[in-house]
Amino acid sequence: MKKKIISLLMATALMAACMVGCGTAAETEGPTAEFEAEKTTKEEAPAPETPAEDVDINVAALKGPTAMGMVKLMAESDNGETATNHYTFTIAAAPDEITPNLIQGNYDIAAVPANLASVLFNKTDGQMQVLAINTLGVLYIVENGETINSVEDLKGKTIYASGKGATPEYALNYMLSSNGIDPQKDVTIEYKSEHAECVSALVNDEDGVAMLPQPFATTALMQNENMRIALDMTKEWESAAKANGSSASLVTGVIVARKVFVDAHPEAVEIFLNQYENSIKYTNDNVEDASALIEKYDIIKAAVAQKAIPYCNITFIAGSDMKEKLGGYLEELYNQNPEAVGGQVPADEFYYIEK
C-alpha cells in the first residue's frame, strides 16, 4: 500500500507540515493534620524543570526561495548553535526527490509546495501536518518591453509559462478569469517543460511575455536590460480574492512534518519553528550576507540571490493566520481541480496550531 501511495504522490509532485493538580485537606482532620500538611507543603522543593531532549532532525528543502530562508539555520547547525536540536539538511532539486523519503520517514520535516502538502495529508490518511507558510507568491509577469501595466493588458498576448497542471497554471487561470479574460480564448498560453525554457523564449521574442517564478524572473532581467517585471501575481491574486470576498493568499511553499514526529517531539518542533522564523528574518533583513550563505549551500549564485530576495516573498506565517491564508488558497485550487489538493480540502487536523 505504501508503495502505491508513494508512486501516486511522486506523480502529483512532478506536476508541479499542563495539567494542574488541585487538592484540599479535609477540614475534619483538625489542627494537627492541618499543621502537618502545611509543614509538608512548605518543605517540598519545587520539581526541577526537565531539560529538553536532544533530537536528531532530518530536514529537506527545495532549491529556490523555500531553501533560501533556511540558510541561517543551516549555518548555525554547522556551528553547533542549535541547542538540543541536531539537524541534517538535504537540498533537493524537485519535489519528487522529497516525497518518498518523507513518507518513508527518512525526512522528519520538509519544505514543499503548498498544494503538495495537501496531497500528502490526504494520501497518507492525515499523517502529515503543515507547520507554517514559508513562501507566498513568487510568480511574476515579465515582459520584453513596456506594454503590460494591468492584467487587462494581457488580452491577446502569448504568455510563456511552465508548471502546467500545477500551481502556476491554476494561479494564472485564476488571475485571468477574475479579470474577465478567458484563459482558453483570450490569450495564448505556451507551456514549457522548464522555467529556463521560458526565459530563453522571452529573450528571443521582442514582444514576449512570460510568467516566471523567482529567481528565474531575476535571471531573465539580468540577461536583457529591456526586460522588466510588469505584474506581481501575488498582489493580483490578493486583489482578485478580495473582490470575491476572500482573504486567501497566493501561497507557494509551506513547511510540513510527519505527524508521528510532531507527536513524539513537540518541544523539538517548537524549537525548530523559533529557529526557522529567526532564519527567515535574517534572510530578509541581511540580504547581502544571506546571499553569500545561499551560494555557499549551492542553492543559487549570490549575485542572483541578492537581486531576487526582495521579490521572493519569503515569510513565516503560523497558527490561525496560516490556516486562514492557506485554507482559502487550497479552496480555490480545489474549485479548479480537486486532484490538485489530493481530492479534498484538508480537515482542521492538517494545520499545526501550538497548544
Tab-separated table of C-alpha atoms in Angstrom:
chain	number	residue	atom	x	y	z
A	1	MET	CA	0.000	0.000	0.000
A	2	LYS	CA	2.820	2.389	0.916
A	3	LYS	CA	4.486	1.787	-2.473
A	4	LYS	CA	1.196	2.623	-4.188
A	5	ILE	CA	0.857	5.861	-2.199
A	6	ILE	CA	4.454	6.844	-2.920
A	7	SER	CA	4.015	6.251	-6.644
A	8	LEU	CA	0.839	8.352	-6.674
A	9	LEU	CA	2.428	11.184	-4.724
A	10	MET	CA	5.545	11.225	-6.910
A	11	ALA	CA	3.322	11.677	-9.933
A	12	THR	CA	1.478	14.512	-8.202
A	13	ALA	CA	4.747	16.177	-7.193
A	14	LEU	CA	6.052	16.048	-10.683
A	15	MET	CA	3.024	18.080	-11.758
A	16	ALA	CA	4.065	20.559	-10.028
A	17	ALA	CA	3.773	20.166	7.640
A	18	CYS	CA	-0.228	21.201	31.726
A	19	MET	CA	-2.094	19.523	33.757
A	20	VAL	CA	-2.660	21.274	37.101
A	21	GLY	CA	-3.487	19.138	40.134
A	22	CYS	CA	-5.536	20.685	42.926
A	23	GLY	CA	-6.192	19.169	46.304
A	24	THR	CA	-7.586	20.337	49.629
A	25	ALA	CA	-7.011	18.898	53.063
A	26	ALA	CA	-10.154	17.587	54.690
A	27	GLU	CA	-11.426	20.177	57.146
A	28	THR	CA	-12.432	17.475	59.608
A	29	GLU	CA	-8.826	16.355	60.228
A	30	GLY	CA	-8.251	19.036	62.856
A	31	PRO	CA	-5.408	21.487	63.595
A	32	THR	CA	-2.651	18.852	63.890
A	33	ALA	CA	-3.346	17.440	60.448
A	34	GLU	CA	-3.591	20.986	59.109
A	35	PHE	CA	-0.190	21.866	60.595
A	36	GLU	CA	1.453	18.715	59.230
A	37	ALA	CA	0.015	19.339	55.768
A	38	GLU	CA	1.213	22.964	55.847
A	39	LYS	CA	4.674	21.895	57.059
A	40	THR	CA	4.967	19.289	54.313
A	41	THR	CA	3.893	21.808	51.680
A	42	LYS	CA	6.451	24.373	52.842
A	43	GLU	CA	9.280	21.850	52.950
A	44	GLU	CA	8.626	20.482	49.449
A	45	ALA	CA	11.170	21.808	46.962
A	46	PRO	CA	9.876	22.754	43.511
A	47	ALA	CA	10.345	19.979	40.967
A	48	PRO	CA	13.274	20.703	38.664
A	49	GLU	CA	12.432	21.518	35.054
A	50	THR	CA	13.017	18.629	32.708
A	51	PRO	CA	15.725	19.651	30.239
A	52	ALA	CA	14.865	19.487	26.563
A	53	GLU	CA	15.886	16.210	24.992
A	54	ASP	CA	18.474	16.005	22.239
A	55	VAL	CA	16.686	15.247	18.980
A	56	ASP	CA	18.131	14.400	15.575
A	57	ILE	CA	16.032	16.003	12.832
A	58	ASN	CA	16.301	15.336	9.113
A	59	VAL	CA	15.138	18.364	7.121
A	60	ALA	CA	14.645	18.677	3.360
A	61	ALA	CA	14.079	21.788	1.249
A	62	LEU	CA	13.885	22.659	-2.433
A	63	LYS	CA	16.418	24.748	-4.298
A	64	GLY	CA	14.944	28.222	-4.523
A	65	PRO	CA	13.060	30.502	-2.122
A	66	THR	CA	11.963	27.703	0.227
A	67	ALA	CA	15.602	26.892	0.975
A	68	MET	CA	16.837	30.497	0.840
A	69	GLY	CA	15.061	31.297	4.094
A	70	MET	CA	16.702	28.339	5.817
A	71	VAL	CA	20.375	29.180	5.267
A	72	LYS	CA	20.996	30.941	8.581
A	73	LEU	CA	19.659	27.917	10.449
A	74	MET	CA	21.850	25.675	8.291
A	75	ALA	CA	24.901	27.747	9.201
A	76	GLU	CA	24.003	27.661	12.903
A	77	SER	CA	23.612	23.900	12.665
A	78	ASP	CA	27.070	23.566	11.122
A	79	ASN	CA	28.443	25.623	14.023
A	80	GLY	CA	26.654	23.573	16.691
A	81	GLU	CA	24.454	26.523	17.693
A	82	THR	CA	21.009	24.924	17.546
A	83	ALA	CA	20.633	23.889	21.204
A	84	THR	CA	19.181	20.403	21.618
A	85	ASN	CA	18.043	20.093	18.012
A	86	HIS	CA	20.620	18.433	15.771
A	87	TYR	CA	19.842	18.882	12.086
A	88	THR	CA	20.805	17.127	8.889
A	89	PHE	CA	19.778	19.178	5.848
A	90	THR	CA	19.118	17.992	2.300
A	91	ILE	CA	18.588	20.417	-0.588
A	92	ALA	CA	16.624	18.744	-3.388
A	93	ALA	CA	16.111	19.853	-6.975
A	94	ALA	CA	12.484	18.705	-7.284
A	95	PRO	CA	9.541	17.703	-5.048
A	96	ASP	CA	9.618	14.088	-6.239
A	97	GLU	CA	13.023	13.738	-4.577
A	98	ILE	CA	11.470	14.669	-1.233
A	99	THR	CA	8.059	12.989	-1.307
A	100	PRO	CA	9.000	9.282	-0.993
A	101	ASN	CA	11.678	9.963	1.630
A	102	LEU	CA	9.220	11.967	3.705
A	103	ILE	CA	6.613	9.208	3.573
A	104	GLN	CA	9.168	6.539	4.441
A	105	GLY	CA	10.411	8.523	7.444
A	106	ASN	CA	13.822	9.425	6.040
A	107	TYR	CA	12.891	13.106	6.458
A	108	ASP	CA	11.083	14.446	9.514
A	109	ILE	CA	10.434	17.976	8.285
A	110	ALA	CA	10.333	19.281	4.718
A	111	ALA	CA	9.678	22.443	2.735
A	112	VAL	CA	7.301	21.552	-0.102
A	113	PRO	CA	4.842	23.238	-2.492
A	114	ALA	CA	1.620	24.217	-0.733
A	115	ASN	CA	-0.672	22.002	-2.778
A	116	LEU	CA	1.665	19.008	-2.361
A	117	ALA	CA	1.306	19.358	1.406
A	118	SER	CA	-2.444	18.931	0.984
A	119	VAL	CA	-1.946	15.922	-1.285
A	120	LEU	CA	0.388	14.346	1.273
A	121	PHE	CA	-2.154	14.840	4.053
A	122	ASN	CA	-4.961	13.266	2.042
A	123	LYS	CA	-2.998	10.361	0.598
A	124	THR	CA	-1.396	9.352	3.908
A	125	ASP	CA	-4.651	9.456	5.890
A	126	GLY	CA	-3.660	12.539	7.857
A	127	GLN	CA	-0.105	11.531	8.706
A	128	MET	CA	1.337	14.915	7.644
A	129	GLN	CA	0.864	18.315	9.249
A	130	VAL	CA	1.643	21.757	7.922
A	131	LEU	CA	3.665	23.793	10.423
A	132	ALA	CA	3.914	27.168	8.698
A	133	ILE	CA	3.791	29.049	5.412
A	134	ASN	CA	7.331	29.878	4.331
A	135	THR	CA	6.805	31.417	0.897
A	136	LEU	CA	3.954	33.451	-0.536
A	137	GLY	CA	3.722	34.092	-4.264
A	138	VAL	CA	6.966	34.014	-6.232
A	139	LEU	CA	5.321	34.305	-9.658
A	140	TYR	CA	5.716	37.401	-11.806
A	141	ILE	CA	4.666	38.501	-15.269
A	142	VAL	CA	7.856	39.583	-17.032
A	143	GLU	CA	7.822	41.322	-20.398
A	144	ASN	CA	10.259	42.382	-23.057
A	145	GLY	CA	9.108	45.995	-23.317
A	146	GLU	CA	6.639	48.290	-21.563
A	147	THR	CA	3.166	47.360	-22.749
A	148	ILE	CA	1.783	45.443	-19.750
A	149	ASN	CA	0.559	47.674	-16.937
A	150	SER	CA	-2.506	45.729	-15.815
A	151	VAL	CA	-3.933	42.237	-16.124
A	152	GLU	CA	-6.288	43.501	-18.823
A	153	ASP	CA	-3.251	44.310	-20.994
A	154	LEU	CA	-2.507	40.583	-21.284
A	155	LYS	CA	-5.540	40.054	-23.516
A	156	GLY	CA	-4.439	38.885	-26.952
A	157	LYS	CA	-0.881	38.167	-25.805
A	158	THR	CA	1.176	34.981	-25.939
A	159	ILE	CA	2.337	34.048	-22.452
A	160	TYR	CA	5.231	31.652	-21.938
A	161	ALA	CA	4.880	29.618	-18.767
A	162	SER	CA	5.845	26.358	-17.108
A	163	GLY	CA	4.025	24.325	-14.500
A	164	LYS	CA	1.037	23.108	-16.487
A	165	GLY	CA	-1.226	21.034	-14.265
A	166	ALA	CA	0.305	22.558	-11.155
A	167	THR	CA	0.105	25.736	-9.069
A	168	PRO	CA	1.435	28.139	-11.765
A	169	GLU	CA	-1.345	27.152	-14.176
A	170	TYR	CA	-4.055	27.473	-11.518
A	171	ALA	CA	-2.715	30.837	-10.365
A	172	LEU	CA	-2.570	32.200	-13.916
A	173	ASN	CA	-6.074	30.967	-14.734
A	174	TYR	CA	-7.453	32.490	-11.526
A	175	MET	CA	-5.827	35.855	-12.199
A	176	LEU	CA	-7.020	35.968	-15.811
A	177	SER	CA	-10.561	34.742	-15.126
A	178	SER	CA	-11.007	37.157	-12.220
A	179	ASN	CA	-10.234	39.994	-14.614
A	180	GLY	CA	-12.645	38.892	-17.333
A	181	ILE	CA	-10.071	37.145	-19.538
A	182	ASP	CA	-10.813	33.619	-20.758
A	183	PRO	CA	-7.553	31.622	-20.500
A	184	GLN	CA	-8.728	29.371	-23.338
A	185	LYS	CA	-9.836	32.055	-25.794
A	186	ASP	CA	-8.449	35.499	-24.976
A	187	VAL	CA	-4.753	34.633	-24.585
A	188	THR	CA	-2.335	32.031	-25.916
A	189	ILE	CA	-0.516	30.247	-23.116
A	190	GLU	CA	2.513	28.344	-24.372
A	191	TYR	CA	3.655	25.923	-21.700
A	192	LYS	CA	7.297	24.857	-21.487
A	193	SER	CA	8.704	21.951	-19.518
A	194	GLU	CA	11.166	24.102	-17.546
A	195	HIS	CA	11.385	27.683	-16.306
A	196	ALA	CA	14.708	28.107	-18.116
A	197	GLU	CA	12.946	27.443	-21.431
A	198	CYS	CA	10.530	30.275	-20.681
A	199	VAL	CA	13.446	32.621	-20.040
A	200	SER	CA	15.015	31.608	-23.357
A	201	ALA	CA	11.729	32.108	-25.247
A	202	LEU	CA	11.266	35.508	-23.635
A	203	VAL	CA	14.793	36.632	-24.513
A	204	ASN	CA	14.214	35.728	-28.166
A	205	ASP	CA	10.759	37.308	-28.518
A	206	GLU	CA	10.686	41.092	-28.815
A	207	ASP	CA	7.018	41.175	-27.808
A	208	GLY	CA	7.337	38.316	-25.376
A	209	VAL	CA	5.538	37.935	-22.076
A	210	ALA	CA	6.321	35.194	-19.568
A	211	MET	CA	5.109	34.073	-16.187
A	212	LEU	CA	8.236	33.273	-14.194
A	213	PRO	CA	8.937	32.376	-10.571
A	214	GLN	CA	11.829	33.797	-8.624
A	215	PRO	CA	14.756	33.524	-9.016
A	216	PHE	CA	14.167	32.856	-12.742
A	217	ALA	CA	12.455	36.227	-13.152
A	218	THR	CA	15.585	37.928	-11.837
A	219	THR	CA	17.770	35.789	-14.104
A	220	ALA	CA	15.764	36.997	-17.113
A	221	LEU	CA	16.154	40.630	-16.074
A	222	MET	CA	19.907	40.176	-15.746
A	223	GLN	CA	20.115	38.819	-19.304
A	224	ASN	CA	18.333	41.682	-21.050
A	225	GLU	CA	18.125	45.293	-19.934
A	226	ASN	CA	14.846	45.769	-21.837
A	227	MET	CA	13.027	43.257	-19.661
A	228	ARG	CA	11.038	44.283	-16.637
A	229	ILE	CA	8.655	42.900	-14.058
A	230	ALA	CA	5.239	44.029	-15.237
A	231	LEU	CA	2.916	42.378	-12.708
A	232	ASP	CA	3.292	40.842	-9.265
A	233	MET	CA	0.942	37.867	-9.299
A	234	THR	CA	0.734	37.765	-5.504
A	235	LYS	CA	-0.745	41.265	-5.450
A	236	GLU	CA	-3.024	40.469	-8.385
A	237	TRP	CA	-4.235	37.282	-6.677
A	238	GLU	CA	-4.982	39.085	-3.404
A	239	SER	CA	-6.791	41.861	-5.271
A	240	ALA	CA	-8.955	39.318	-7.089
A	241	ALA	CA	-9.587	37.357	-3.888
A	242	LYS	CA	-10.636	40.498	-2.025
A	243	ALA	CA	-13.062	41.355	-4.815
A	244	ASN	CA	-14.521	37.862	-4.389
A	245	GLY	CA	-14.850	38.284	-0.617
A	246	SER	CA	-11.906	36.045	0.244
A	247	SER	CA	-8.798	36.638	2.366
A	248	ALA	CA	-6.873	33.855	0.615
A	249	SER	CA	-3.274	34.490	-0.391
A	250	LEU	CA	-1.224	33.012	-3.193
A	251	VAL	CA	0.849	30.501	-1.239
A	252	THR	CA	3.851	28.882	-2.899
A	253	GLY	CA	5.585	26.940	-0.154
A	254	VAL	CA	4.987	25.525	3.302
A	255	ILE	CA	6.899	23.548	5.889
A	256	VAL	CA	5.426	20.159	6.804
A	257	ALA	CA	6.281	17.426	9.282
A	258	ARG	CA	5.358	13.819	9.832
A	259	LYS	CA	2.616	13.760	12.454
A	260	VAL	CA	4.282	10.901	14.308
A	261	PHE	CA	7.376	13.087	14.687
A	262	VAL	CA	5.339	16.092	15.872
A	263	ASP	CA	3.546	13.965	18.461
A	264	ALA	CA	6.780	12.363	19.684
A	265	HIS	CA	8.852	15.560	19.857
A	266	PRO	CA	6.577	18.585	20.441
A	267	GLU	CA	9.298	20.620	22.158
A	268	ALA	CA	11.788	19.985	19.355
A	269	VAL	CA	9.178	21.138	16.835
A	270	GLU	CA	8.663	24.395	18.738
A	271	ILE	CA	12.425	24.955	18.942
A	272	PHE	CA	12.701	24.352	15.198
A	273	LEU	CA	9.909	26.798	14.401
A	274	ASN	CA	11.508	29.531	16.519
A	275	GLN	CA	14.902	28.952	14.922
A	276	TYR	CA	13.417	28.780	11.438
A	277	GLU	CA	11.450	32.011	11.922
A	278	ASN	CA	14.657	33.762	13.015
A	279	SER	CA	16.464	32.348	9.983
A	280	ILE	CA	13.813	33.716	7.625
A	281	LYS	CA	14.038	37.126	9.292
A	282	TYR	CA	17.815	37.044	8.840
A	283	THR	CA	17.479	36.325	5.114
A	284	ASN	CA	15.083	39.234	4.609
A	285	ASP	CA	16.984	41.696	6.814
A	286	ASN	CA	20.548	40.808	5.771
A	287	VAL	CA	20.282	40.303	2.026
A	288	GLU	CA	23.981	40.511	1.187
A	289	ASP	CA	25.162	38.164	3.946
A	290	ALA	CA	22.276	35.771	3.352
A	291	SER	CA	23.096	35.699	-0.366
A	292	ALA	CA	26.631	34.584	0.438
A	293	LEU	CA	25.223	31.711	2.502
A	294	ILE	CA	22.772	30.848	-0.274
A	295	GLU	CA	25.674	30.411	-2.678
A	296	LYS	CA	27.707	28.546	-0.052
A	297	TYR	CA	24.959	25.944	0.244
A	298	ASP	CA	24.699	25.646	-3.548
A	299	ILE	CA	21.146	26.945	-3.831
A	300	ILE	CA	21.725	29.747	-6.359
A	301	LYS	CA	24.516	32.218	-7.073
A	302	ALA	CA	24.899	35.077	-4.601
A	303	ALA	CA	24.566	37.739	-7.309
A	304	VAL	CA	21.179	36.369	-8.366
A	305	ALA	CA	20.030	35.821	-4.779
A	306	GLN	CA	20.867	39.385	-3.798
A	307	LYS	CA	18.589	40.769	-6.510
A	308	ALA	CA	15.899	38.109	-6.088
A	309	ILE	CA	15.359	38.038	-2.311
A	310	PRO	CA	13.271	41.242	-2.168
A	311	TYR	CA	10.861	39.660	-4.678
A	312	CYS	CA	10.722	36.143	-3.221
A	313	ASN	CA	8.071	36.783	-0.548
A	314	ILE	CA	9.966	34.601	1.916
A	315	THR	CA	7.903	34.714	5.088
A	316	PHE	CA	6.881	32.900	8.249
A	317	ILE	CA	3.162	32.586	8.949
A	318	ALA	CA	1.931	30.105	11.542
A	319	GLY	CA	-1.140	29.385	13.639
A	320	SER	CA	-4.586	30.709	12.763
A	321	ASP	CA	-3.221	33.163	10.180
A	322	MET	CA	-1.605	30.259	8.343
A	323	LYS	CA	-4.843	28.301	8.432
A	324	GLU	CA	-6.864	31.207	7.033
A	325	LYS	CA	-4.477	32.070	4.199
A	326	LEU	CA	-3.575	28.519	3.199
A	327	GLY	CA	-7.097	27.194	3.622
A	328	GLY	CA	-8.526	29.824	1.279
A	329	TYR	CA	-5.823	29.137	-1.277
A	330	LEU	CA	-6.443	25.379	-1.223
A	331	GLU	CA	-10.181	26.005	-1.573
A	332	GLU	CA	-9.542	27.910	-4.798
A	333	LEU	CA	-7.274	25.178	-6.151
A	334	TYR	CA	-9.941	22.617	-5.283
A	335	ASN	CA	-12.523	24.628	-7.215
A	336	GLN	CA	-10.312	24.474	-10.310
A	337	ASN	CA	-9.151	20.868	-9.960
A	338	PRO	CA	-9.831	18.710	-6.870
A	339	GLU	CA	-6.863	16.471	-7.645
A	340	ALA	CA	-4.557	19.481	-7.240
A	341	VAL	CA	-5.094	19.177	-3.476
A	342	GLY	CA	-5.435	15.405	-3.273
A	343	GLY	CA	-9.175	15.109	-3.850
A	344	GLN	CA	-10.470	17.218	-0.974
A	345	VAL	CA	-9.627	20.279	1.073
A	346	PRO	CA	-7.797	19.071	4.218
A	347	ALA	CA	-9.532	18.852	7.571
A	348	ASP	CA	-8.571	21.021	10.555
A	349	GLU	CA	-6.098	18.375	11.734
A	350	PHE	CA	-3.917	19.313	8.768
A	351	TYR	CA	-2.906	22.563	10.476
A	352	TYR	CA	-0.425	22.530	13.339
A	353	ILE	CA	-1.602	25.021	15.941
A	354	GLU	CA	0.610	25.446	19.013
A	355	LYS	CA	-1.301	24.496	22.141
